[in-house]
Amino acid sequence: RISPEAPVPIVSVNKRENRLGGAANVALNVKALGANPILCSVVGHDQKGQEFIELLQKQKMDTQGIVQSAERITTTKFRVIGNKVQMLRVDEEVDLPLNEKDKVEFLTRFDKIIETGKVDVIIFQDYDKGLINEHLINMVVSKANDLKIPVAVDPKKRNFIAYKNVTLFKPNLKELKEGLNIEFNSKAADELNRAADKLKSLLKTEIVLLTLSEDGVFIDYKDNGEKSTKIIPSNVRSISDVSGAGDTVISVAALCLALKTDPAVLAAVSNLAGGLVCEKVGVVPVDKQRLLKEVIKLIRE
């Protein structure tokens, strides 16, 4: 019903739950698919930060990459959901750059993790919240390339053109247009190709995986040294919530990189996974068994 105080809905609370989101949702997806993620991030030295770490521990996820900062609050997104529909979202966050102390602690933890020799792929899940900057990107990508570890990126505007020499770059249409400051018709294959060429020329990335919302994904890669592109349409689905779909796509794409999967297959499986999570309300990881069934169905077709 509508409030008599203002033209807004009244919501009766019958359940509250805390879920991991943002880069932690990427880690959840990676774990759900059978791999062992190590999340590297910064949270606040506050109640929400402690709850975040406890949620990671509950999921049996490694917390050695998590820095608790006294200078920041933990990013929190409060969603009001009624009848399986999101009605409101309230954000609490700080997006200022890290202070020097937190930077040093973060890099020290990252170095310790990567020096174990047990890292198969690195994912940059960028939300423009102040942790990731050009210096961090250059340092991580350089180390990864020296160790021959593939790097997958889900970018945002602030650092868009800083991600040079990575393995896979996965923007959505809005991010690509803003990042390159261009406008093009996403329905036209030749215009998609030109945009991807411009991006690859600028960033020297090996693979461009562009998500096209309801139109599926576009991939640009080298096949036996020759440029190859594909548009993979999305499946018809009952969409409940698109929250976290991009997290799922980059998670699956990164694991495919670690397994040296053919890029065309990588794109197809990532596309399926992103569609599956849109059928669920809220930020949730992909269901491994459902994804497997869909992949088998795709192969048989």
PDB file of C-alpha atoms in Angstrom:
ATOM      1  CA  ARG A   1       0.000   0.000   0.000  1.00  0.00           C
ATOM      2  CA  ILE A   2       1.002   3.657  -0.368  1.00  0.00           C
ATOM      3  CA  SER A   3       2.033   5.738   2.640  1.00  0.00           C
ATOM      4  CA  PRO A   4      -0.310   8.581   3.688  1.00  0.00           C
ATOM      5  CA  GLU A   5       2.811  10.635   4.514  1.00  0.00           C
ATOM      6  CA  ALA A   6       4.317  10.638   1.013  1.00  0.00           C
ATOM      7  CA  PRO A   7       3.683   8.910  -2.344  1.00  0.00           C
ATOM      8  CA  VAL A   8       5.907   5.953  -1.447  1.00  0.00           C
ATOM      9  CA  PRO A   9       5.155   2.271  -0.763  1.00  0.00           C
ATOM     10  CA  ILE A  10       4.955   0.924   2.772  1.00  0.00           C
ATOM     11  CA  VAL A  11       6.910  -2.302   3.240  1.00  0.00           C
ATOM     12  CA  SER A  12       6.330  -4.747   6.068  1.00  0.00           C
ATOM     13  CA  VAL A  13       9.580  -6.493   7.000  1.00  0.00           C
ATOM     14  CA  ASN A  14       9.328 -10.264   7.383  1.00  0.00           C
ATOM     15  CA  LYS A  15      12.933 -11.277   6.700  1.00  0.00           C
ATOM     16  CA  ARG A  16      16.419  -9.773   6.660  1.00  0.00           C
ATOM     17  CA  GLU A  17      19.515 -11.450   5.288  1.00  0.00           C
ATOM     18  CA  ASN A  18      23.134 -10.535   4.650  1.00  0.00           C
ATOM     19  CA  ARG A  19      24.775 -11.616   1.404  1.00  0.00           C
ATOM     20  CA  LEU A  20      28.244 -11.198  -0.019  1.00  0.00           C
ATOM     21  CA  GLY A  21      28.244  -8.794  -2.964  1.00  0.00           C
ATOM     22  CA  GLY A  22      30.556  -6.941  -5.320  1.00  0.00           C
ATOM     23  CA  ALA A  23      33.905  -8.652  -5.784  1.00  0.00           C
ATOM     24  CA  ALA A  24      32.878 -11.128  -3.083  1.00  0.00           C
ATOM     25  CA  ASN A  25      30.069 -12.282  -5.366  1.00  0.00           C
ATOM     26  CA  VAL A  26      32.703 -13.015  -8.006  1.00  0.00           C
ATOM     27  CA  ALA A  27      34.555 -15.092  -5.421  1.00  0.00           C
ATOM     28  CA  LEU A  28      31.300 -16.888  -4.540  1.00  0.00           C
ATOM     29  CA  ASN A  29      30.761 -17.741  -8.202  1.00  0.00           C
ATOM     30  CA  VAL A  30      34.310 -19.041  -8.528  1.00  0.00           C
ATOM     31  CA  LYS A  31      33.812 -21.233  -5.452  1.00  0.00           C
ATOM     32  CA  ALA A  32      30.391 -22.432  -6.641  1.00  0.00           C
ATOM     33  CA  LEU A  33      32.063 -23.676  -9.820  1.00  0.00           C
ATOM     34  CA  GLY A  34      34.592 -25.756  -7.885  1.00  0.00           C
ATOM     35  CA  ALA A  35      37.669 -23.511  -7.715  1.00  0.00           C
ATOM     36  CA  ASN A  36      39.319 -21.917  -4.660  1.00  0.00           C
ATOM     37  CA  PRO A  37      39.095 -18.112  -4.716  1.00  0.00           C
ATOM     38  CA  ILE A  38      41.289 -15.818  -2.621  1.00  0.00           C
ATOM     39  CA  LEU A  39      39.546 -12.473  -2.370  1.00  0.00           C
ATOM     40  CA  CYS A  40      41.816  -9.422  -2.097  1.00  0.00           C
ATOM     41  CA  SER A  41      39.969  -6.300  -0.987  1.00  0.00           C
ATOM     42  CA  VAL A  42      39.541  -3.631   1.692  1.00  0.00           C
ATOM     43  CA  VAL A  43      36.640  -3.340   4.130  1.00  0.00           C
ATOM     44  CA  GLY A  44      36.077  -1.090   7.114  1.00  0.00           C
ATOM     45  CA  HIS A  45      37.179  -1.788  10.669  1.00  0.00           C
ATOM     46  CA  ASP A  46      33.509  -1.738  11.642  1.00  0.00           C
ATOM     47  CA  GLN A  47      30.596  -4.045  12.407  1.00  0.00           C
ATOM     48  CA  LYS A  48      29.759  -4.531   8.727  1.00  0.00           C
ATOM     49  CA  GLY A  49      33.398  -5.356   8.006  1.00  0.00           C
ATOM     50  CA  GLN A  50      33.390  -8.015  10.714  1.00  0.00           C
ATOM     51  CA  GLU A  51      30.106  -9.415   9.383  1.00  0.00           C
ATOM     52  CA  PHE A  52      31.691  -9.525   5.919  1.00  0.00           C
ATOM     53  CA  ILE A  53      34.653 -11.560   7.163  1.00  0.00           C
ATOM     54  CA  GLU A  54      32.325 -13.901   9.067  1.00  0.00           C
ATOM     55  CA  LEU A  55      30.282 -14.440   5.890  1.00  0.00           C
ATOM     56  CA  LEU A  56      33.488 -15.358   4.028  1.00  0.00           C
ATOM     57  CA  GLN A  57      34.439 -17.785   6.798  1.00  0.00           C
ATOM     58  CA  LYS A  58      30.948 -19.292   6.740  1.00  0.00           C
ATOM     59  CA  GLN A  59      31.482 -19.988   3.033  1.00  0.00           C
ATOM     60  CA  LYS A  60      34.900 -21.501   3.912  1.00  0.00           C
ATOM     61  CA  MET A  61      36.665 -18.847   1.833  1.00  0.00           C
ATOM     62  CA  ASP A  62      40.209 -17.622   2.433  1.00  0.00           C
ATOM     63  CA  THR A  63      40.392 -14.226   4.199  1.00  0.00           C
ATOM     64  CA  GLN A  64      44.151 -13.598   4.023  1.00  0.00           C
ATOM     65  CA  GLY A  65      43.676 -10.992   1.264  1.00  0.00           C
ATOM     66  CA  ILE A  66      41.207  -8.851   3.245  1.00  0.00           C
ATOM     67  CA  VAL A  67      42.445  -5.602   4.808  1.00  0.00           C
ATOM     68  CA  GLN A  68      40.335  -3.941   7.511  1.00  0.00           C
ATOM     69  CA  SER A  69      40.836  -0.172   7.345  1.00  0.00           C
ATOM     70  CA  ALA A  70      40.134   2.223  10.209  1.00  0.00           C
ATOM     71  CA  GLU A  71      39.788   5.010   7.625  1.00  0.00           C
ATOM     72  CA  ARG A  72      36.885   3.538   5.640  1.00  0.00           C
ATOM     73  CA  ILE A  73      33.425   2.107   6.113  1.00  0.00           C
ATOM     74  CA  THR A  74      32.462  -1.230   4.600  1.00  0.00           C
ATOM     75  CA  THR A  75      30.577  -0.831   1.331  1.00  0.00           C
ATOM     76  CA  THR A  76      26.995  -1.920   1.987  1.00  0.00           C
ATOM     77  CA  LYS A  77      24.033  -2.038  -0.379  1.00  0.00           C
ATOM     78  CA  PHE A  78      20.656  -2.372   1.321  1.00  0.00           C
ATOM     79  CA  ARG A  79      17.948  -3.694  -0.983  1.00  0.00           C
ATOM     80  CA  VAL A  80      14.224  -3.723  -0.255  1.00  0.00           C
ATOM     81  CA  ILE A  81      12.537  -6.571  -2.128  1.00  0.00           C
ATOM     82  CA  GLY A  82       8.823  -7.301  -2.285  1.00  0.00           C
ATOM     83  CA  ASN A  83       7.029  -9.941  -4.367  1.00  0.00           C
ATOM     84  CA  LYS A  84      10.404 -10.908  -5.885  1.00  0.00           C
ATOM     85  CA  VAL A  85      10.896  -7.353  -7.197  1.00  0.00           C
ATOM     86  CA  GLN A  86      13.561  -4.903  -6.000  1.00  0.00           C
ATOM     87  CA  MET A  87      11.799  -1.733  -4.826  1.00  0.00           C
ATOM     88  CA  LEU A  88      14.655   0.319  -3.367  1.00  0.00           C
ATOM     89  CA  ARG A  89      18.425   0.263  -2.861  1.00  0.00           C
ATOM     90  CA  VAL A  90      20.331   2.322  -0.285  1.00  0.00           C
ATOM     91  CA  ASP A  91      24.142   2.501  -0.575  1.00  0.00           C
ATOM     92  CA  GLU A  92      26.672   3.219   2.191  1.00  0.00           C
ATOM     93  CA  GLU A  93      30.225   3.537   0.882  1.00  0.00           C
ATOM     94  CA  VAL A  94      33.432   5.542   0.527  1.00  0.00           C
ATOM     95  CA  ASP A  95      35.091   5.737  -2.898  1.00  0.00           C
ATOM     96  CA  LEU A  96      38.155   7.831  -2.002  1.00  0.00           C
ATOM     97  CA  PRO A  97      41.637   6.386  -2.744  1.00  0.00           C
ATOM     98  CA  LEU A  98      43.250   4.247  -0.043  1.00  0.00           C
ATOM     99  CA  ASN A  99      45.622   5.898   2.392  1.00  0.00           C
ATOM    100  CA  GLU A 100      49.306   4.917   2.239  1.00  0.00           C
ATOM    101  CA  LYS A 101      49.152   2.542   5.217  1.00  0.00           C
ATOM    102  CA  ASP A 102      46.272   0.541   3.735  1.00  0.00           C
ATOM    103  CA  LYS A 103      47.947   0.474   0.296  1.00  0.00           C
ATOM    104  CA  VAL A 104      51.115  -1.022   1.763  1.00  0.00           C
ATOM    105  CA  GLU A 105      49.203  -3.640   3.746  1.00  0.00           C
ATOM    106  CA  PHE A 106      47.092  -4.583   0.723  1.00  0.00           C
ATOM    107  CA  LEU A 107      50.108  -4.995  -1.580  1.00  0.00           C
ATOM    108  CA  THR A 108      52.001  -6.960   1.072  1.00  0.00           C
ATOM    109  CA  ARG A 109      49.106  -9.408   1.362  1.00  0.00           C
ATOM    110  CA  PHE A 110      48.765  -9.669  -2.423  1.00  0.00           C
ATOM    111  CA  ASP A 111      52.488 -10.367  -2.882  1.00  0.00           C
ATOM    112  CA  LYS A 112      52.367 -13.113  -0.267  1.00  0.00           C
ATOM    113  CA  ILE A 113      49.449 -14.782  -2.063  1.00  0.00           C
ATOM    114  CA  ILE A 114      50.881 -14.612  -5.581  1.00  0.00           C
ATOM    115  CA  GLU A 115      54.296 -15.856  -4.414  1.00  0.00           C
ATOM    116  CA  THR A 116      52.749 -19.176  -3.340  1.00  0.00           C
ATOM    117  CA  GLY A 117      52.775 -20.251  -6.993  1.00  0.00           C
ATOM    118  CA  LYS A 118      49.211 -21.543  -6.651  1.00  0.00           C
ATOM    119  CA  VAL A 119      47.407 -18.777  -8.556  1.00  0.00           C
ATOM    120  CA  ASP A 120      45.915 -19.896 -11.901  1.00  0.00           C
ATOM    121  CA  VAL A 121      44.131 -16.678 -12.897  1.00  0.00           C
ATOM    122  CA  ILE A 122      43.684 -13.128 -11.556  1.00  0.00           C
ATOM    123  CA  ILE A 123      40.392 -11.232 -11.784  1.00  0.00           C
ATOM    124  CA  PHE A 124      40.136  -7.450 -11.508  1.00  0.00           C
ATOM    125  CA  GLN A 125      36.552  -6.714 -10.467  1.00  0.00           C
ATOM    126  CA  ASP A 126      36.584  -2.913 -10.557  1.00  0.00           C
ATOM    127  CA  TYR A 127      33.774  -0.846  -9.022  1.00  0.00           C
ATOM    128  CA  ASP A 128      35.502   2.580  -8.861  1.00  0.00           C
ATOM    129  CA  LYS A 129      35.548   2.427  -5.058  1.00  0.00           C
ATOM    130  CA  GLY A 130      39.122   3.674  -4.541  1.00  0.00           C
ATOM    131  CA  LEU A 131      41.112   0.467  -4.069  1.00  0.00           C
ATOM    132  CA  ILE A 132      42.209  -0.039  -7.679  1.00  0.00           C
ATOM    133  CA  ASN A 133      44.367   2.587  -9.385  1.00  0.00           C
ATOM    134  CA  GLU A 134      46.804   2.690 -12.303  1.00  0.00           C
ATOM    135  CA  HIS A 135      49.841   1.911 -10.129  1.00  0.00           C
ATOM    136  CA  LEU A 136      48.180  -1.181  -8.646  1.00  0.00           C
ATOM    137  CA  ILE A 137      47.030  -2.342 -12.085  1.00  0.00           C
ATOM    138  CA  ASN A 138      50.508  -1.974 -13.604  1.00  0.00           C
ATOM    139  CA  MET A 139      52.159  -3.787 -10.716  1.00  0.00           C
ATOM    140  CA  VAL A 140      49.729  -6.723 -10.676  1.00  0.00           C
ATOM    141  CA  VAL A 141      49.600  -7.150 -14.470  1.00  0.00           C
ATOM    142  CA  SER A 142      53.402  -7.002 -14.727  1.00  0.00           C
ATOM    143  CA  LYS A 143      53.818  -9.705 -12.066  1.00  0.00           C
ATOM    144  CA  ALA A 144      51.084 -11.827 -13.628  1.00  0.00           C
ATOM    145  CA  ASN A 145      52.647 -11.606 -17.091  1.00  0.00           C
ATOM    146  CA  ASP A 146      56.082 -12.507 -15.679  1.00  0.00           C
ATOM    147  CA  LEU A 147      54.531 -15.572 -14.036  1.00  0.00           C
ATOM    148  CA  LYS A 148      52.371 -16.342 -17.098  1.00  0.00           C
ATOM    149  CA  ILE A 149      49.155 -16.003 -15.080  1.00  0.00           C
ATOM    150  CA  PRO A 150      46.177 -14.870 -17.209  1.00  0.00           C
ATOM    151  CA  VAL A 151      44.409 -11.677 -16.113  1.00  0.00           C
ATOM    152  CA  ALA A 152      40.678 -11.054 -16.622  1.00  0.00           C
ATOM    153  CA  VAL A 153      39.159  -7.592 -16.132  1.00  0.00           C
ATOM    154  CA  ASP A 154      35.625  -6.362 -15.480  1.00  0.00           C
ATOM    155  CA  PRO A 155      36.273  -2.595 -15.722  1.00  0.00           C
ATOM    156  CA  LYS A 156      34.691   0.665 -14.668  1.00  0.00           C
ATOM    157  CA  LYS A 157      35.155   4.144 -16.105  1.00  0.00           C
ATOM    158  CA  ARG A 158      37.860   5.572 -13.814  1.00  0.00           C
ATOM    159  CA  ASN A 159      40.577   3.028 -14.684  1.00  0.00           C
ATOM    160  CA  PHE A 160      39.197   1.911 -18.045  1.00  0.00           C
ATOM    161  CA  ILE A 161      42.242   2.702 -20.202  1.00  0.00           C
ATOM    162  CA  ALA A 162      44.760   1.713 -17.506  1.00  0.00           C
ATOM    163  CA  TYR A 163      44.225  -2.035 -18.051  1.00  0.00           C
ATOM    164  CA  LYS A 164      46.946  -2.589 -20.636  1.00  0.00           C
ATOM    165  CA  ASN A 165      48.386  -5.998 -21.619  1.00  0.00           C
ATOM    166  CA  VAL A 166      45.720  -8.100 -19.898  1.00  0.00           C
ATOM    167  CA  THR A 167      44.418 -11.405 -21.237  1.00  0.00           C
ATOM    168  CA  LEU A 168      40.678 -10.727 -21.271  1.00  0.00           C
ATOM    169  CA  PHE A 169      38.766  -7.449 -20.998  1.00  0.00           C
ATOM    170  CA  LYS A 170      35.016  -7.634 -20.334  1.00  0.00           C
ATOM    171  CA  PRO A 171      33.147  -4.320 -20.469  1.00  0.00           C
ATOM    172  CA  ASN A 172      29.442  -3.907 -21.043  1.00  0.00           C
ATOM    173  CA  LEU A 173      28.146  -1.593 -23.777  1.00  0.00           C
ATOM    174  CA  LYS A 174      27.805   1.440 -21.511  1.00  0.00           C
ATOM    175  CA  GLU A 175      31.322   1.002 -20.123  1.00  0.00           C
ATOM    176  CA  LEU A 176      32.815   0.566 -23.600  1.00  0.00           C
ATOM    177  CA  LYS A 177      31.136   3.677 -24.980  1.00  0.00           C
ATOM    178  CA  GLU A 178      32.096   5.780 -21.967  1.00  0.00           C
ATOM    179  CA  GLY A 179      35.608   4.359 -21.706  1.00  0.00           C
ATOM    180  CA  LEU A 180      36.472   5.024 -25.348  1.00  0.00           C
ATOM    181  CA  ASN A 181      34.241   8.117 -25.594  1.00  0.00           C
ATOM    182  CA  ILE A 182      32.542   6.761 -28.712  1.00  0.00           C
ATOM    183  CA  GLU A 183      28.997   6.076 -29.865  1.00  0.00           C
ATOM    184  CA  PHE A 184      28.050   3.159 -32.117  1.00  0.00           C
ATOM    185  CA  ASN A 185      25.159   0.915 -33.070  1.00  0.00           C
ATOM    186  CA  SER A 186      25.520  -2.258 -31.019  1.00  0.00           C
ATOM    187  CA  LYS A 187      23.126  -4.071 -33.363  1.00  0.00           C
ATOM    188  CA  ALA A 188      25.557  -3.635 -36.284  1.00  0.00           C
ATOM    189  CA  ALA A 189      28.339  -6.246 -36.389  1.00  0.00           C
ATOM    190  CA  ASP A 190      30.729  -4.012 -38.349  1.00  0.00           C
ATOM    191  CA  GLU A 191      30.418  -1.226 -35.769  1.00  0.00           C
ATOM    192  CA  LEU A 192      31.000  -3.685 -32.932  1.00  0.00           C
ATOM    193  CA  ASN A 193      34.109  -4.893 -34.747  1.00  0.00           C
ATOM    194  CA  ARG A 194      35.467  -1.371 -35.134  1.00  0.00           C
ATOM    195  CA  ALA A 195      34.878  -0.600 -31.459  1.00  0.00           C
ATOM    196  CA  ALA A 196      36.642  -3.831 -30.435  1.00  0.00           C
ATOM    197  CA  ASP A 197      39.553  -3.047 -32.762  1.00  0.00           C
ATOM    198  CA  LYS A 198      39.935   0.387 -31.186  1.00  0.00           C
ATOM    199  CA  LEU A 199      39.876  -1.136 -27.711  1.00  0.00           C
ATOM    200  CA  LYS A 200      42.425  -3.847 -28.541  1.00  0.00           C
ATOM    201  CA  SER A 201      44.713  -1.325 -30.211  1.00  0.00           C
ATOM    202  CA  LEU A 202      44.597   0.908 -27.136  1.00  0.00           C
ATOM    203  CA  LEU A 203      44.937  -1.734 -24.421  1.00  0.00           C
ATOM    204  CA  LYS A 204      46.843  -4.520 -26.233  1.00  0.00           C
ATOM    205  CA  THR A 205      44.457  -7.052 -24.726  1.00  0.00           C
ATOM    206  CA  GLU A 206      44.220 -10.556 -26.207  1.00  0.00           C
ATOM    207  CA  ILE A 207      40.466 -11.105 -25.870  1.00  0.00           C
ATOM    208  CA  VAL A 208      37.570  -8.648 -25.770  1.00  0.00           C
ATOM    209  CA  LEU A 209      34.372 -10.085 -24.295  1.00  0.00           C
ATOM    210  CA  LEU A 210      31.603  -7.516 -24.596  1.00  0.00           C
ATOM    211  CA  THR A 211      28.295  -8.150 -22.837  1.00  0.00           C
ATOM    212  CA  LEU A 212      25.296  -6.932 -24.849  1.00  0.00           C
ATOM    213  CA  SER A 213      22.569  -7.209 -22.202  1.00  0.00           C
ATOM    214  CA  GLU A 214      19.542  -9.014 -23.704  1.00  0.00           C
ATOM    215  CA  ASP A 215      21.423  -9.479 -27.001  1.00  0.00           C
ATOM    216  CA  GLY A 216      24.025 -11.842 -25.528  1.00  0.00           C
ATOM    217  CA  VAL A 217      27.791 -11.371 -25.848  1.00  0.00           C
ATOM    218  CA  PHE A 218      30.328 -10.381 -28.495  1.00  0.00           C
ATOM    219  CA  ILE A 219      33.848 -11.817 -28.487  1.00  0.00           C
ATOM    220  CA  ASP A 220      36.945 -10.735 -30.421  1.00  0.00           C
ATOM    221  CA  TYR A 221      40.018 -12.982 -30.264  1.00  0.00           C
ATOM    222  CA  LYS A 222      42.818 -14.536 -32.307  1.00  0.00           C
ATOM    223  CA  ASP A 223      42.204 -17.948 -33.881  1.00  0.00           C
ATOM    224  CA  ASN A 224      45.471 -19.399 -35.211  1.00  0.00           C
ATOM    225  CA  GLY A 225      46.819 -15.879 -35.496  1.00  0.00           C
ATOM    226  CA  GLU A 226      43.805 -14.562 -37.390  1.00  0.00           C
ATOM    227  CA  LYS A 227      41.209 -12.144 -36.024  1.00  0.00           C
ATOM    228  CA  SER A 228      37.949 -13.902 -35.198  1.00  0.00           C
ATOM    229  CA  THR A 229      34.699 -12.461 -33.863  1.00  0.00           C
ATOM    230  CA  LYS A 230      31.387 -13.963 -32.796  1.00  0.00           C
ATOM    231  CA  ILE A 231      28.074 -12.683 -31.483  1.00  0.00           C
ATOM    232  CA  ILE A 232      26.453 -15.253 -29.219  1.00  0.00           C
ATOM    233  CA  PRO A 233      22.759 -14.483 -28.610  1.00  0.00           C
ATOM    234  CA  SER A 234      21.198 -14.854 -25.191  1.00  0.00           C
ATOM    235  CA  ASN A 235      18.659 -17.567 -24.417  1.00  0.00           C
ATOM    236  CA  VAL A 236      15.013 -16.698 -23.780  1.00  0.00           C
ATOM    237  CA  ARG A 237      14.582 -16.534 -19.997  1.00  0.00           C
ATOM    238  CA  SER A 238      12.264 -15.271 -17.282  1.00  0.00           C
ATOM    239  CA  ILE A 239      14.291 -12.362 -15.893  1.00  0.00           C
ATOM    240  CA  SER A 240      13.825 -11.643 -12.175  1.00  0.00           C
ATOM    241  CA  ASP A 241      16.910  -9.551 -11.337  1.00  0.00           C
ATOM    242  CA  VAL A 242      20.041  -8.630 -13.323  1.00  0.00           C
ATOM    243  CA  SER A 243      22.065  -7.916 -10.139  1.00  0.00           C
ATOM    244  CA  GLY A 244      25.378  -9.735 -10.251  1.00  0.00           C
ATOM    245  CA  ALA A 245      25.086 -11.063 -13.809  1.00  0.00           C
ATOM    246  CA  GLY A 246      28.336  -9.358 -14.815  1.00  0.00           C
ATOM    247  CA  ASP A 247      30.056 -10.894 -11.776  1.00  0.00           C
ATOM    248  CA  THR A 248      29.019 -14.346 -12.954  1.00  0.00           C
ATOM    249  CA  VAL A 249      30.153 -13.742 -16.535  1.00  0.00           C
ATOM    250  CA  ILE A 250      33.659 -12.638 -15.500  1.00  0.00           C
ATOM    251  CA  SER A 251      33.933 -15.543 -13.017  1.00  0.00           C
ATOM    252  CA  VAL A 252      33.165 -18.156 -15.662  1.00  0.00           C
ATOM    253  CA  ALA A 253      35.331 -16.429 -18.274  1.00  0.00           C
ATOM    254  CA  ALA A 254      38.284 -16.305 -15.872  1.00  0.00           C
ATOM    255  CA  LEU A 255      38.004 -19.990 -14.972  1.00  0.00           C
ATOM    256  CA  CYS A 256      37.846 -20.819 -18.675  1.00  0.00           C
ATOM    257  CA  LEU A 257      41.072 -18.827 -19.140  1.00  0.00           C
ATOM    258  CA  ALA A 258      42.722 -20.813 -16.359  1.00  0.00           C
ATOM    259  CA  LEU A 259      41.686 -24.013 -18.154  1.00  0.00           C
ATOM    260  CA  LYS A 260      42.925 -22.666 -21.523  1.00  0.00           C
ATOM    261  CA  THR A 261      39.427 -23.084 -22.976  1.00  0.00           C
ATOM    262  CA  ASP A 262      38.821 -22.069 -26.590  1.00  0.00           C
ATOM    263  CA  PRO A 263      37.655 -18.400 -26.540  1.00  0.00           C
ATOM    264  CA  ALA A 264      34.462 -19.148 -28.497  1.00  0.00           C
ATOM    265  CA  VAL A 265      33.508 -21.796 -25.921  1.00  0.00           C
ATOM    266  CA  LEU A 266      34.487 -19.400 -23.122  1.00  0.00           C
ATOM    267  CA  ALA A 267      32.054 -16.817 -24.503  1.00  0.00           C
ATOM    268  CA  ALA A 268      29.211 -19.309 -24.925  1.00  0.00           C
ATOM    269  CA  VAL A 269      29.516 -20.742 -21.406  1.00  0.00           C
ATOM    270  CA  SER A 270      29.910 -17.284 -19.819  1.00  0.00           C
ATOM    271  CA  ASN A 271      26.807 -16.125 -21.676  1.00  0.00           C
ATOM    272  CA  LEU A 272      24.790 -19.080 -20.383  1.00  0.00           C
ATOM    273  CA  ALA A 273      25.943 -18.492 -16.806  1.00  0.00           C
ATOM    274  CA  GLY A 274      25.088 -14.791 -16.862  1.00  0.00           C
ATOM    275  CA  GLY A 275      21.591 -15.599 -18.088  1.00  0.00           C
ATOM    276  CA  LEU A 276      20.992 -18.235 -15.418  1.00  0.00           C
ATOM    277  CA  VAL A 277      21.626 -15.901 -12.467  1.00  0.00           C
ATOM    278  CA  CYS A 278      19.181 -13.351 -13.904  1.00  0.00           C
ATOM    279  CA  GLU A 279      16.399 -15.835 -13.123  1.00  0.00           C
ATOM    280  CA  LYS A 280      17.090 -15.429  -9.388  1.00  0.00           C
ATOM    281  CA  VAL A 281      16.243 -12.470  -7.146  1.00  0.00           C
ATOM    282  CA  GLY A 282      19.205 -10.662  -5.587  1.00  0.00           C
ATOM    283  CA  VAL A 283      22.929 -11.220  -5.936  1.00  0.00           C
ATOM    284  CA  VAL A 284      23.469 -14.983  -6.071  1.00  0.00           C
ATOM    285  CA  PRO A 285      26.195 -17.260  -7.488  1.00  0.00           C
ATOM    286  CA  VAL A 286      25.564 -19.500 -10.457  1.00  0.00           C
ATOM    287  CA  ASP A 287      24.263 -23.029  -9.899  1.00  0.00           C
ATOM    288  CA  LYS A 288      27.001 -25.356 -11.155  1.00  0.00           C
ATOM    289  CA  GLN A 289      24.685 -28.267 -11.975  1.00  0.00           C
ATOM    290  CA  ARG A 290      22.197 -26.089 -13.870  1.00  0.00           C
ATOM    291  CA  LEU A 291      25.041 -24.549 -15.845  1.00  0.00           C
ATOM    292  CA  LEU A 292      26.400 -27.997 -16.651  1.00  0.00           C
ATOM    293  CA  LYS A 293      22.979 -29.110 -17.930  1.00  0.00           C
ATOM    294  CA  GLU A 294      22.714 -26.009 -20.129  1.00  0.00           C
ATOM    295  CA  VAL A 295      26.218 -26.529 -21.525  1.00  0.00           C
ATOM    296  CA  ILE A 296      25.420 -30.172 -22.368  1.00  0.00           C
ATOM    297  CA  LYS A 297      22.194 -29.041 -24.039  1.00  0.00           C
ATOM    298  CA  LEU A 298      24.136 -26.434 -26.035  1.00  0.00           C
ATOM    299  CA  ILE A 299      26.676 -29.021 -27.195  1.00  0.00           C
ATOM    300  CA  ARG A 300      23.908 -31.378 -28.343  1.00  0.00           C
ATOM    301  CA  GLU A 301      22.256 -28.613 -30.343  1.00  0.00           C
TER     302      GLU A 301
END
